[in-house]
Short mmCIF file of C-alpha atoms and ligand atoms in Angstrom, two decimals:
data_model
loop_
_atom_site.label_atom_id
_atom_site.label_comp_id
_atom_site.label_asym_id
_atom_site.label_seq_id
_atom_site.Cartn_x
_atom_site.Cartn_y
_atom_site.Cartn_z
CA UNK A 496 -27.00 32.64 -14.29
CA UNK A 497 -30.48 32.72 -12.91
CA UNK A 498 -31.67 32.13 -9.27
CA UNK A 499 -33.57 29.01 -8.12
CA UNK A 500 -35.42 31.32 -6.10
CA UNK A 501 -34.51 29.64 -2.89
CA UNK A 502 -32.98 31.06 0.19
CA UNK A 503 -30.82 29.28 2.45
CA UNK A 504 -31.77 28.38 5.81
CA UNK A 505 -29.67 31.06 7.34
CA UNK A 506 -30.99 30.79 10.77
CA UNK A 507 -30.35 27.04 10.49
CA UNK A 508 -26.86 27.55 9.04
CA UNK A 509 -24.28 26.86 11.54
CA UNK A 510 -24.34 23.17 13.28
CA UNK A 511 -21.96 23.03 16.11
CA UNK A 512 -21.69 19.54 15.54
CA UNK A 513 -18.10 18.78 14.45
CA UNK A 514 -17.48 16.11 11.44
CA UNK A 515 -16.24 12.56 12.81
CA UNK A 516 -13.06 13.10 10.71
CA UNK A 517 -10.92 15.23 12.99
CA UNK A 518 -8.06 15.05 10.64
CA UNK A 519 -9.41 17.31 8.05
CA UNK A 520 -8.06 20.55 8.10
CA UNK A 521 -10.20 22.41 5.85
CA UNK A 522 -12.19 25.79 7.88
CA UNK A 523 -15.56 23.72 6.50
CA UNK A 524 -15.36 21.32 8.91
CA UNK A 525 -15.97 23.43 11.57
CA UNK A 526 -19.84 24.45 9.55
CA UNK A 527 -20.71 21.20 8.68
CA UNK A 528 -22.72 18.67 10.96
CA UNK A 529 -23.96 14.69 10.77
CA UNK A 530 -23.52 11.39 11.09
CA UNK A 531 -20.47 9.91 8.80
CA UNK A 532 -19.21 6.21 8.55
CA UNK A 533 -15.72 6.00 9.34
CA UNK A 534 -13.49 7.34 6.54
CA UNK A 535 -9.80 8.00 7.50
CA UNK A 536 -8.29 4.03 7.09
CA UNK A 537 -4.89 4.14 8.43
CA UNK A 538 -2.97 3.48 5.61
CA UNK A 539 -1.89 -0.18 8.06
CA UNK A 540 -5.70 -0.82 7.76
CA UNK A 541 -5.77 0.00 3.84
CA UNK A 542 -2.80 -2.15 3.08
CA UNK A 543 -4.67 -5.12 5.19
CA UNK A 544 -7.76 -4.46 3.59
CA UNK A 545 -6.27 -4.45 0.46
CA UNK A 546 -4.45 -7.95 0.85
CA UNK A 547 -7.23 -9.61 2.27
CA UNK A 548 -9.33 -8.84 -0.70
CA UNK A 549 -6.35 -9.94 -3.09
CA UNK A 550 -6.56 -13.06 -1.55
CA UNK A 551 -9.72 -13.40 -2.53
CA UNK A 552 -11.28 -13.33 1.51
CA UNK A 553 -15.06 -12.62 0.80
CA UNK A 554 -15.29 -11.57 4.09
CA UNK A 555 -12.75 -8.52 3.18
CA UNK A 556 -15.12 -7.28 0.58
CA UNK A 557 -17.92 -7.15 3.77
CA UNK A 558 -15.99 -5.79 5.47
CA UNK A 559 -14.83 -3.08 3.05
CA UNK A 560 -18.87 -3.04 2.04
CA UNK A 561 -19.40 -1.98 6.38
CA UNK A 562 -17.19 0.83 5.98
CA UNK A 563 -17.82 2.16 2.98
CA UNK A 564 -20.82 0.66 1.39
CA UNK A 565 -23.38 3.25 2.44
CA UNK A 566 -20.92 6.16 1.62
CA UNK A 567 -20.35 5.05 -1.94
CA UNK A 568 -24.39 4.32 -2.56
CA UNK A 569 -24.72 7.90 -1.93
CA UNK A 570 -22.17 9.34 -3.97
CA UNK A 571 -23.27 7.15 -6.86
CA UNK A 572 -27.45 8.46 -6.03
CA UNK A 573 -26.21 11.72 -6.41
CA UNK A 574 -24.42 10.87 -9.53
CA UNK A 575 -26.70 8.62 -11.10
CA UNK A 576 -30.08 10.66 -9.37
CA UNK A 577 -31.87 7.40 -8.12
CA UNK A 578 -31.04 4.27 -5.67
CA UNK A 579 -31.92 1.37 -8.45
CA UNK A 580 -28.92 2.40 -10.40
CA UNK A 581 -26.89 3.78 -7.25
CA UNK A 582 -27.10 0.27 -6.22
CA UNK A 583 -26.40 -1.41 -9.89
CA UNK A 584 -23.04 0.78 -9.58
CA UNK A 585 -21.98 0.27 -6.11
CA UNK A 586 -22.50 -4.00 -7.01
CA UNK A 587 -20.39 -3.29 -10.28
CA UNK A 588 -18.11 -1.22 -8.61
CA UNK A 589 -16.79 -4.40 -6.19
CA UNK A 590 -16.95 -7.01 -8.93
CA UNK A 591 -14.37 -4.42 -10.94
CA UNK A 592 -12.48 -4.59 -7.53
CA UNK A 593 -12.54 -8.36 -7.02
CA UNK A 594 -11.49 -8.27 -11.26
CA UNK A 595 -8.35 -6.21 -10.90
CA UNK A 596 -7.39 -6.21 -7.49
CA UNK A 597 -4.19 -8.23 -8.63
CA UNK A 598 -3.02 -4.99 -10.88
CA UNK A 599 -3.38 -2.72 -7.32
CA UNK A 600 0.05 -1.92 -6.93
CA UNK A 601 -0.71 0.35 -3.67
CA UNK A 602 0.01 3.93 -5.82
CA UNK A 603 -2.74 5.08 -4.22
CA UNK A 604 -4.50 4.04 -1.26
CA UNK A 605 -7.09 0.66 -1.80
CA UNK A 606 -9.94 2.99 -0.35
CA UNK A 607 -9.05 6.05 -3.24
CA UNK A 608 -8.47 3.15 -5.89
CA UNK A 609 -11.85 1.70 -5.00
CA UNK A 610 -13.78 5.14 -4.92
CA UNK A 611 -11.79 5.92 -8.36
CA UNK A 612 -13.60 2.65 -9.81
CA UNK A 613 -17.08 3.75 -8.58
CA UNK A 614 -16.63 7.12 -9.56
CA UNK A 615 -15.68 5.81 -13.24
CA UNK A 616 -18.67 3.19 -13.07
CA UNK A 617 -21.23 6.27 -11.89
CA UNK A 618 -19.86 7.77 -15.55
CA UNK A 619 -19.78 4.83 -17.46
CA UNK A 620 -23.57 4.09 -16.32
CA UNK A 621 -24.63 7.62 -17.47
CA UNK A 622 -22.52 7.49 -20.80
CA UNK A 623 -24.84 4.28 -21.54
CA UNK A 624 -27.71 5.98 -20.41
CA UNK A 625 -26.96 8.56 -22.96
CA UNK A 626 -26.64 6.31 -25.44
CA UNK A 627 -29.90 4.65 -24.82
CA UNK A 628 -31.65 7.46 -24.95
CA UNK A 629 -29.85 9.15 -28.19
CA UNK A 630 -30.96 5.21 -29.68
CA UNK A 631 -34.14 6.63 -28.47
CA UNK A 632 -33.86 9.57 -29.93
CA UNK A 633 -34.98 11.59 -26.63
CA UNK A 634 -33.80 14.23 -25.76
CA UNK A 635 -29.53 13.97 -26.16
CA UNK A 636 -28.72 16.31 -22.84
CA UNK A 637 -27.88 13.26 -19.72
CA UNK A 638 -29.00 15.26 -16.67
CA UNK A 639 -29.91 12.94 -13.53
CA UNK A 640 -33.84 12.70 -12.72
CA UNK A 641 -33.51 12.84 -9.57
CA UNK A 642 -35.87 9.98 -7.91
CA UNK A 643 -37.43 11.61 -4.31
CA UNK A 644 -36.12 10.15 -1.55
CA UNK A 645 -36.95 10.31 2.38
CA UNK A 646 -37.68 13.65 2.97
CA UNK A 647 -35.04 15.33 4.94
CA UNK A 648 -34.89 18.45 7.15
CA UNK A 649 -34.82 20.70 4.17
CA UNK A 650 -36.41 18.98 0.85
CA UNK A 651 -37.02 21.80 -0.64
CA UNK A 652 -33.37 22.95 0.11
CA UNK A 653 -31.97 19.55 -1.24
CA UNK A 654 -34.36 19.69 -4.34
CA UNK A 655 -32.70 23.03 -5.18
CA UNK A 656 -29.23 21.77 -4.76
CA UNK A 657 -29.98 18.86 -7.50
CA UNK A 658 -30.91 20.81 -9.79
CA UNK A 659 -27.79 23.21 -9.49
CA UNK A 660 -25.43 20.71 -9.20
CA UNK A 661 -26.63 19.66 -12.37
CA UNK A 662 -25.75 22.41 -14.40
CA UNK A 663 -21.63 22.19 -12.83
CA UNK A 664 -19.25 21.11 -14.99
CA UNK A 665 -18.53 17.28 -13.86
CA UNK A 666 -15.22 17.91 -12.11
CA UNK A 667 -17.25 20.87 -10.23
CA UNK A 668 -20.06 18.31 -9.20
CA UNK A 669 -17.68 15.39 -8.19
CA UNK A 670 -16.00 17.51 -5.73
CA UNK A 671 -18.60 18.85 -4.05
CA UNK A 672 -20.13 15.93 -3.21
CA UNK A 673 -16.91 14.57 -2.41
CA UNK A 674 -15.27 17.18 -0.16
CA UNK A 675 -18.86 18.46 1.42
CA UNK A 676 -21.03 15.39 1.04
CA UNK A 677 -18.69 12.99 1.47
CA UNK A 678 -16.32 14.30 3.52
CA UNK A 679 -13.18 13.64 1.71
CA UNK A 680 -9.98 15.61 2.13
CA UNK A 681 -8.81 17.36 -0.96
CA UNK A 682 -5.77 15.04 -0.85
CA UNK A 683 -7.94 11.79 -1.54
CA UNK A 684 -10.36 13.74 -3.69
CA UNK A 685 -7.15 14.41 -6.04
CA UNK A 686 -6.62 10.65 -5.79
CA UNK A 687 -9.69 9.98 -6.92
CA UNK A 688 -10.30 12.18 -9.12
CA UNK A 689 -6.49 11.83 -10.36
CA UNK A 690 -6.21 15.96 -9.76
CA UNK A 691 -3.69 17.54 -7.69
CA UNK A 692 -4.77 18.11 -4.41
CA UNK A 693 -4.01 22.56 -5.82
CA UNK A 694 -6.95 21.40 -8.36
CA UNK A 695 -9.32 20.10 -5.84
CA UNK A 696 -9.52 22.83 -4.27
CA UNK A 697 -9.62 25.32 -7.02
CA UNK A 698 -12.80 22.94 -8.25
CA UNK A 699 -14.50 23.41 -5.19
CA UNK A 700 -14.23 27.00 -4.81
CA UNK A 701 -15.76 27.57 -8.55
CA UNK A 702 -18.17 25.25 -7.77
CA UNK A 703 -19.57 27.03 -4.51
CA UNK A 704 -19.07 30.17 -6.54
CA UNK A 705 -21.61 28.72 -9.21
CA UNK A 706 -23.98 27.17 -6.65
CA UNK A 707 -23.88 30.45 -4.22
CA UNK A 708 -25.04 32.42 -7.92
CA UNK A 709 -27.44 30.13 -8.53
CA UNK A 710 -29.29 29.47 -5.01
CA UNK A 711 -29.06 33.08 -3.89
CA UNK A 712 -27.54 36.00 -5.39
CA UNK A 713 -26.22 38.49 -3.37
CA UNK A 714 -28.16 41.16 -3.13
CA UNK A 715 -25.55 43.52 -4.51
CA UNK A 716 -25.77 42.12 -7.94
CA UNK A 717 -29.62 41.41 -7.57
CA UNK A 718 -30.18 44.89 -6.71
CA UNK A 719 -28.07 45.46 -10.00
CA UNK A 720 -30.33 43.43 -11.82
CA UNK A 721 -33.18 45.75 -10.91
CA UNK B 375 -2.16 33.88 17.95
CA UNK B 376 -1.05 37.41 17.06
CA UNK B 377 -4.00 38.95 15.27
CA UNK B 378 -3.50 38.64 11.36
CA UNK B 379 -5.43 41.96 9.48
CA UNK B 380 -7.45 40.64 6.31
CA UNK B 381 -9.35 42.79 3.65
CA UNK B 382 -12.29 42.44 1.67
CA UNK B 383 -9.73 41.31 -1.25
CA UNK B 384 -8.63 38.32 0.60
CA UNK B 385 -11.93 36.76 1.03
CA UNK B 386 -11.70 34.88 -2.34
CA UNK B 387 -8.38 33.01 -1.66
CA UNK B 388 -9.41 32.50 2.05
CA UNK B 389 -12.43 30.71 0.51
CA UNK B 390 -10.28 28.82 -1.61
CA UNK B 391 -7.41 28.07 0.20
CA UNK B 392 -7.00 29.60 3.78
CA UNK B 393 -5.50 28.56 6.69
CA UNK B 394 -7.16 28.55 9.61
CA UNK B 395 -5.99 31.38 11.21
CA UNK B 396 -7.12 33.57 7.94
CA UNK B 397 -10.45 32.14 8.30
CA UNK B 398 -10.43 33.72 11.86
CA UNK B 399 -9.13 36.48 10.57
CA UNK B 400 -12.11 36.85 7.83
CA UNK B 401 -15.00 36.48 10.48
CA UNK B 402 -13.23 39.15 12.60
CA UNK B 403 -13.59 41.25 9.58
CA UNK B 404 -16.92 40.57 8.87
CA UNK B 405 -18.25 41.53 12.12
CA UNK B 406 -17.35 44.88 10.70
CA UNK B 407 -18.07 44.43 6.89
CA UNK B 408 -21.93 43.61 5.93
CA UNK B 409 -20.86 42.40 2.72
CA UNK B 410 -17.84 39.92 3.84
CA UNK B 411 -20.62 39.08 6.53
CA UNK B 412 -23.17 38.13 3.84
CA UNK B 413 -20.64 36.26 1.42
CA UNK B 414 -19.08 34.21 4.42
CA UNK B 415 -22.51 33.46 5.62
CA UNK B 416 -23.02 32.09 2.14
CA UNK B 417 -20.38 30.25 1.57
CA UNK B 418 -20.77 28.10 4.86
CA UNK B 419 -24.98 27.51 4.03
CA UNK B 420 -23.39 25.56 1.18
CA UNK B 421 -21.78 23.44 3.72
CA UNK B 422 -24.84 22.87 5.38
CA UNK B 423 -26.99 22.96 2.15
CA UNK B 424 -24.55 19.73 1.31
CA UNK B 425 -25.68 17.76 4.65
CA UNK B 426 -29.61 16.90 3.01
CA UNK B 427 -27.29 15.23 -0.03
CA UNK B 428 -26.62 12.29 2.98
CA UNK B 429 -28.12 9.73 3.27
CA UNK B 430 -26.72 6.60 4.82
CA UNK B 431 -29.67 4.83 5.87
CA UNK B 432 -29.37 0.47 5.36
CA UNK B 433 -29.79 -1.09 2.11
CA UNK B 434 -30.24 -4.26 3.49
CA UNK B 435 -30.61 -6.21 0.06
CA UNK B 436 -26.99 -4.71 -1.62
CA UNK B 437 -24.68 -6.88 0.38
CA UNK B 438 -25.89 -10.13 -0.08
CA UNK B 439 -26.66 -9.54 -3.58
CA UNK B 440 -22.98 -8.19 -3.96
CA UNK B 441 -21.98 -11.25 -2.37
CA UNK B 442 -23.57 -13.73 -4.34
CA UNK B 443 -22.07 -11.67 -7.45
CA UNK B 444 -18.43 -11.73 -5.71
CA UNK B 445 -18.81 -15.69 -5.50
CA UNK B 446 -20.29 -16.35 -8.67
CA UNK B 447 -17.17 -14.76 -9.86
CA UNK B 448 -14.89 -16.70 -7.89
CA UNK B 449 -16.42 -19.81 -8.87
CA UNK B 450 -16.06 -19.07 -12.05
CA UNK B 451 -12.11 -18.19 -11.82
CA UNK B 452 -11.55 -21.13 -9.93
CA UNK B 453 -13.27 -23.27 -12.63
CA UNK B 454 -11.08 -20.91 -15.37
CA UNK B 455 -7.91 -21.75 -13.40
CA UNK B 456 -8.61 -25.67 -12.96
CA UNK B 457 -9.34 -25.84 -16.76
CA UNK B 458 -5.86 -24.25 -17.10
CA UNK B 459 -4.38 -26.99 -14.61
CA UNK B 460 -4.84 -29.60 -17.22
CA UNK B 461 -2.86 -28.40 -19.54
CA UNK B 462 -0.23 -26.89 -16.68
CA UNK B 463 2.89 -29.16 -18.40
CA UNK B 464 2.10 -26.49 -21.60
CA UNK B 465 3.04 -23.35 -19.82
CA UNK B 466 5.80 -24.68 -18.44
CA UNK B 467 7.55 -24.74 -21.70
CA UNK B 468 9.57 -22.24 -23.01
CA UNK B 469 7.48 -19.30 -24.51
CA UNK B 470 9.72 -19.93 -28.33
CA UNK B 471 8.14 -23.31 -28.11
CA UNK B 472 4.99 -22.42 -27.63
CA UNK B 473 5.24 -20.27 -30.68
CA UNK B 474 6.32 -23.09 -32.68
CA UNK B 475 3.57 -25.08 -31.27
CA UNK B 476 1.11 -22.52 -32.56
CA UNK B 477 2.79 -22.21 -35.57
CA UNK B 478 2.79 -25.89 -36.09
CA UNK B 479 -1.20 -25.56 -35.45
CA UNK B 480 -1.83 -23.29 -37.85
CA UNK B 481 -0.17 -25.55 -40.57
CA UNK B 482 -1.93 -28.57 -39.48
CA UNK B 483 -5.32 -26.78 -39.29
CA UNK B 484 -4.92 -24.48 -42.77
CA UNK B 485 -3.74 -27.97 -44.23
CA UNK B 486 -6.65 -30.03 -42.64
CA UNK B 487 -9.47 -27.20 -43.69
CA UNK B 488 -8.63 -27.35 -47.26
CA UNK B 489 -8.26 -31.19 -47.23
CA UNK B 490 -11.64 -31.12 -45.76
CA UNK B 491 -13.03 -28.25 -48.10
CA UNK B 492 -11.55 -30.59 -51.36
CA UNK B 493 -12.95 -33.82 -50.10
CA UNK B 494 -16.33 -32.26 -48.47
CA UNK B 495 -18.36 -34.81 -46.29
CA UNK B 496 -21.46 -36.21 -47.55
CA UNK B 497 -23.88 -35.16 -44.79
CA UNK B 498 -25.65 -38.33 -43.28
CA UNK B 499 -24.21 -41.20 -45.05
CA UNK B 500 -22.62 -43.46 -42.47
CA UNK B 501 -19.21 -43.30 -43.71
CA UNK B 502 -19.27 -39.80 -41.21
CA UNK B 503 -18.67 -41.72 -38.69
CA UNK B 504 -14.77 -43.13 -39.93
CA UNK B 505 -14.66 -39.62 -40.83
CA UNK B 506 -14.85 -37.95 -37.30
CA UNK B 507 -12.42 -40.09 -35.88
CA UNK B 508 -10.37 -39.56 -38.94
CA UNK B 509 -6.23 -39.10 -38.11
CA UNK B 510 -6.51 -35.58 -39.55
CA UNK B 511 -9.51 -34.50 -37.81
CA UNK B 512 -7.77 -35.67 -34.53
CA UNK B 513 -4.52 -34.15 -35.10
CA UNK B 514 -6.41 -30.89 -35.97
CA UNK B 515 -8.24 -31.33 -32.42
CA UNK B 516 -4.87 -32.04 -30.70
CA UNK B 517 -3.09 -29.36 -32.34
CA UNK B 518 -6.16 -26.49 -31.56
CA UNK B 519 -6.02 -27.85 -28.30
CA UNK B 520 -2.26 -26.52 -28.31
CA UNK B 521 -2.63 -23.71 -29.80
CA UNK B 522 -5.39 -22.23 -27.38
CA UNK B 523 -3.08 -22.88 -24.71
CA UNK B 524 -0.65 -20.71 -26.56
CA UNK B 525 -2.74 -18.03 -26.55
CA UNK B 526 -3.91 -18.56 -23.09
CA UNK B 527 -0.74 -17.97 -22.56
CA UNK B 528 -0.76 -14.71 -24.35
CA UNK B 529 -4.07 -13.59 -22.96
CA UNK B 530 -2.75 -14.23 -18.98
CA UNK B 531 0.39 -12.17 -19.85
CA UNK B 532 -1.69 -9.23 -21.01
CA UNK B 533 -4.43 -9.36 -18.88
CA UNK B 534 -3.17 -6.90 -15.91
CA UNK B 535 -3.15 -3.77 -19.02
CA UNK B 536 -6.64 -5.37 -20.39
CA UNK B 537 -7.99 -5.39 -16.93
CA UNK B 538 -7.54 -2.19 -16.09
CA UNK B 539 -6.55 -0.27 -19.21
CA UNK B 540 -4.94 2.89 -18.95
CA UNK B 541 -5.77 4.06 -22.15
CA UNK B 542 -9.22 3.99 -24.30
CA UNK B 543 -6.95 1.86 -26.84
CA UNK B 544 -6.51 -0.71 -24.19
CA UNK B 545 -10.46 -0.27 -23.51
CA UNK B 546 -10.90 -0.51 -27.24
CA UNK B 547 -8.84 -4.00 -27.75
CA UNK B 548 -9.95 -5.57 -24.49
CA UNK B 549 -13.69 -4.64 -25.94
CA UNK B 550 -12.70 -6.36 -29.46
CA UNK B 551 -11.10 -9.37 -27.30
CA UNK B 552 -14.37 -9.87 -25.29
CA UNK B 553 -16.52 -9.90 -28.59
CA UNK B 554 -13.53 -12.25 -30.31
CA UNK B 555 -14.51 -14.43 -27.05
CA UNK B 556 -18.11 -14.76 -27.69
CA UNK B 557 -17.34 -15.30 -31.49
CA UNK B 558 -14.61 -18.19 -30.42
CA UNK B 559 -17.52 -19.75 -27.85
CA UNK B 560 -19.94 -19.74 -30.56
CA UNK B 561 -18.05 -21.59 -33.55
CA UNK B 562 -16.37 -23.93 -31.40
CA UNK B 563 -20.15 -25.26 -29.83
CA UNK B 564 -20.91 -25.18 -33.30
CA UNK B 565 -17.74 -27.10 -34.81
CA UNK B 566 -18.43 -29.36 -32.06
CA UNK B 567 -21.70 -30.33 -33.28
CA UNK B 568 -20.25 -31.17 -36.39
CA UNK B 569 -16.65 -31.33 -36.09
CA UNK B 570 -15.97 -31.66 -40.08
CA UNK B 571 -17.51 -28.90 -41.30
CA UNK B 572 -14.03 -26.89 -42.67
CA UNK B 573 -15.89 -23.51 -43.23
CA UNK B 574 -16.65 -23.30 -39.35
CA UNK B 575 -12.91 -24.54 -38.79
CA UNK B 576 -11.79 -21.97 -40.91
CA UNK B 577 -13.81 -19.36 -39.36
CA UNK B 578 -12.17 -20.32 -36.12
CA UNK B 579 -9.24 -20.28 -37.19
CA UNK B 580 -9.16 -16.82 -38.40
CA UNK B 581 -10.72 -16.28 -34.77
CA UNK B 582 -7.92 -17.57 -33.47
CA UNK B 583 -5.36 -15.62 -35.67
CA UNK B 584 -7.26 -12.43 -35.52
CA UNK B 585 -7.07 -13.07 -31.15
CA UNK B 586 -3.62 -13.69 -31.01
CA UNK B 587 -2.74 -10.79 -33.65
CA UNK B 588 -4.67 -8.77 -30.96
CA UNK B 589 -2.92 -9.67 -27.77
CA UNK B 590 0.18 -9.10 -29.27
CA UNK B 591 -0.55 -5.73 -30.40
CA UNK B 592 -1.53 -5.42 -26.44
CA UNK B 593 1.85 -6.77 -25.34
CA UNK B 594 3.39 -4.60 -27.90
CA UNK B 595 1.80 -1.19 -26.46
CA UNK B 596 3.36 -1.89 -23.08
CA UNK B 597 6.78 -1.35 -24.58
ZN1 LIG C 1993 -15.06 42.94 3.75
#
């Protein structure tokens, strides 16, 4: 697997900044910094949530849209790789709620069920995109172009991380960005992603395997290279 | 906490699944171990790496366009459900009768389409007129009008598996439902511009068939 050619901030690494979610047990946690909406709905607040929108209380969807609209624009950019369709998805995703909220039979929480949807909208988006472009007769392989965005602390850092995330397998890619991204605890992730929670984890350690390889190699095997 | 003694060998599983404690076990280590020092420092730049993927910043336009979509759609099932509400005695039947009732449709309609495709209307003569109020025509009307309900019927019955189908069969037949929609729409504006034309009634009727042939292979794949 070749290098990007990119190292990581090292000196910059460690934030001291915990995450908002305290109830995530994962050692990460304690490495990752910034500013998250609020995730952890307890599961009183889901089930409310969850009936108001089944009655059909528009003001239920805003106020599902407050706490989670932001999150799930991002996850679908860094599916989809630009805001216009981001946003196409996230609008999609609550009319698909609104459609079949009467089938949510609480099997999983309303928040998982609703991130399931987007996360299945995000594929369904880039399965037509595909098909456009095969139609097209472009090139067949559907990898994001990623749109810039506001530059960040470390753009050239974030540019890098596209394009590797890219080249994971799509279970790798979904949880990364939903366990260090996101935020999510494996347990939702496997809700989600309808994975057990074993799984999740499992994905997320081969996909920081495959990112570490191809953002820096360690210098043993570079050295071997040599 | 009673100190816990990790190797280079753990590092892997502590990556992928350690507790706490092993994870303060593994940076004791690599105080001592340059290269569990340089994988560990690794692995948590990842973390970090992951922050400049975030970014929540407004998108003041989404809601309000999400919530003219959300009420657009409940206008729209509101108008679905009234429409129902006129016809509200039909459902209240007994779900054999309302096979017989589309049974009974079929007849009258098969019947009426080849009494129309024998005695074909002369286009523009005024003598249309008598026709289009003719008893047949209106007992093919009345008895359409039944049978949709029928398969209204049908179609609210199966719509929790179309809705959200658990299978890519149930994707496939709620896809072939939606285009049997558009297809229904279609030849009924047209059959309503010109209500005695017995190929379009025959076309609809297949429709028809061909719809509820379809929901009941839904209702059969819940079994
Ligand atoms: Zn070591």
């Amino acid at each position: 697997m070749g290098t990007m050619g990119l190292a990581l901030p090292w000196k910059a690494r460690i934030s001291s900044t915990p995450r908002e979610r305290g109830t995530r047990v994962e050692p990460s946690e304690h490495f990752a910094g910034g500013h998250h909406p609020a995730v952890v709905d307890a599961p009183s607040e889901d089930a409310a949530l969850a009936a108001a929108c089944r009655s059909g209380d528009l003001r239920a969807y805003e106020r599902l849209y407050a706490m989670h609209g932001a999150r799930m624009k991002n996850l679908a950019r860094n599916v989809l790789g630009n805001p216009i369709d981001a946003e196409d998805a996230v609008q999609e995703t609550f009319l698909k709620v609104h459609r079949s909220i009467a089938s949510f039979r609480g099997q999983s929480s309303f928040i998982t069920w609703t991130y399931r949807i987007l996360i299945n909208t995000c594929y369904d988006a880039r399965r037509s995109r595909l098909r456009k472009k095969e139609v097209a007769n472009e090139d067949s392989e559907e990898t994001p172009r990623h749109e810039p965005r506001a530059p960040g602390a470390h753009p050239a850092l974030r540019m890098a991380l596209e394009r590797a995330l890219a080249k994971l397998t799509q279970h790798q890619r979904d949880v990364f960005l939903l366990y260090e991204v996101e935020g999510f605890r494996h347990a939702e992730i496997a809700g989600m992603l309808e994975l057990t929670e074993t799984a999740s984890k499992n994905t997320l350690f081969q996909a920081k395997k495959n990112l570490r390889l191809m953002l820096e190699p360690p210098r043993s095997s570079a050295a071997e290279a040599r | 906490m009673k100190n816990m003694n990790v190797t280079c060998n753990d590092r892997d599983r502590i990556f992928e699944d350690g507790t706490l404690a092993e994870w303060a076990a593994l940076e004791a280590h690599a105080t001592t171990c340059p290269p569990c020092a340089e994988e560990l420092g690794a692995w948590k730049s990842l973390s970090f790496a992951a922050q400049e993927l975030r970014d929540y910043t407004e998108s003041p336009a989404l809601w309000p366009r999400i919530e003219r979509a959300l009420a657009e759609e409940a206008e729209r099932k509101t108008l679905r459900a009234e429409r129902r509400g006129w016809f509200s005695f039909f459902r209240n039947i007994p779900i054999g009768w309302q096979t017989v009732a589309a049974s009974a449709f079929v007849l009258v309609l098969t019947i009426s389409a080849g009494w129309f495709y024998l005695h074909p209307p002369r286009n523009g003569q005024p003598g249309d007129q008598s026709l289009l109020k003719s008893k047949a025509l209106k007992e093919v009307e009345s008895a359409e009008t039944t049978y949709v309900q029928a398969i209204d019927k049908l179609a609210a019955e199966a719509k929790r598996q179309l809705d959200n189908p658990a299978t890519p069969l149930l994707a496939n037949y709620h896809e072939k439902l939606l285009v049997l929609d558009s297809a229904i729409a279609d030849l009924r504006a047209q059959a309503g511009m010109n209500p005695s034309n017995a190929q379009l009634r025959q076309q609809l009727l297949a429709m028809y068939q061909e719809k509820q042939h379809t929901l009941e292979e839904v209702l059969e794949t819940k079994q």
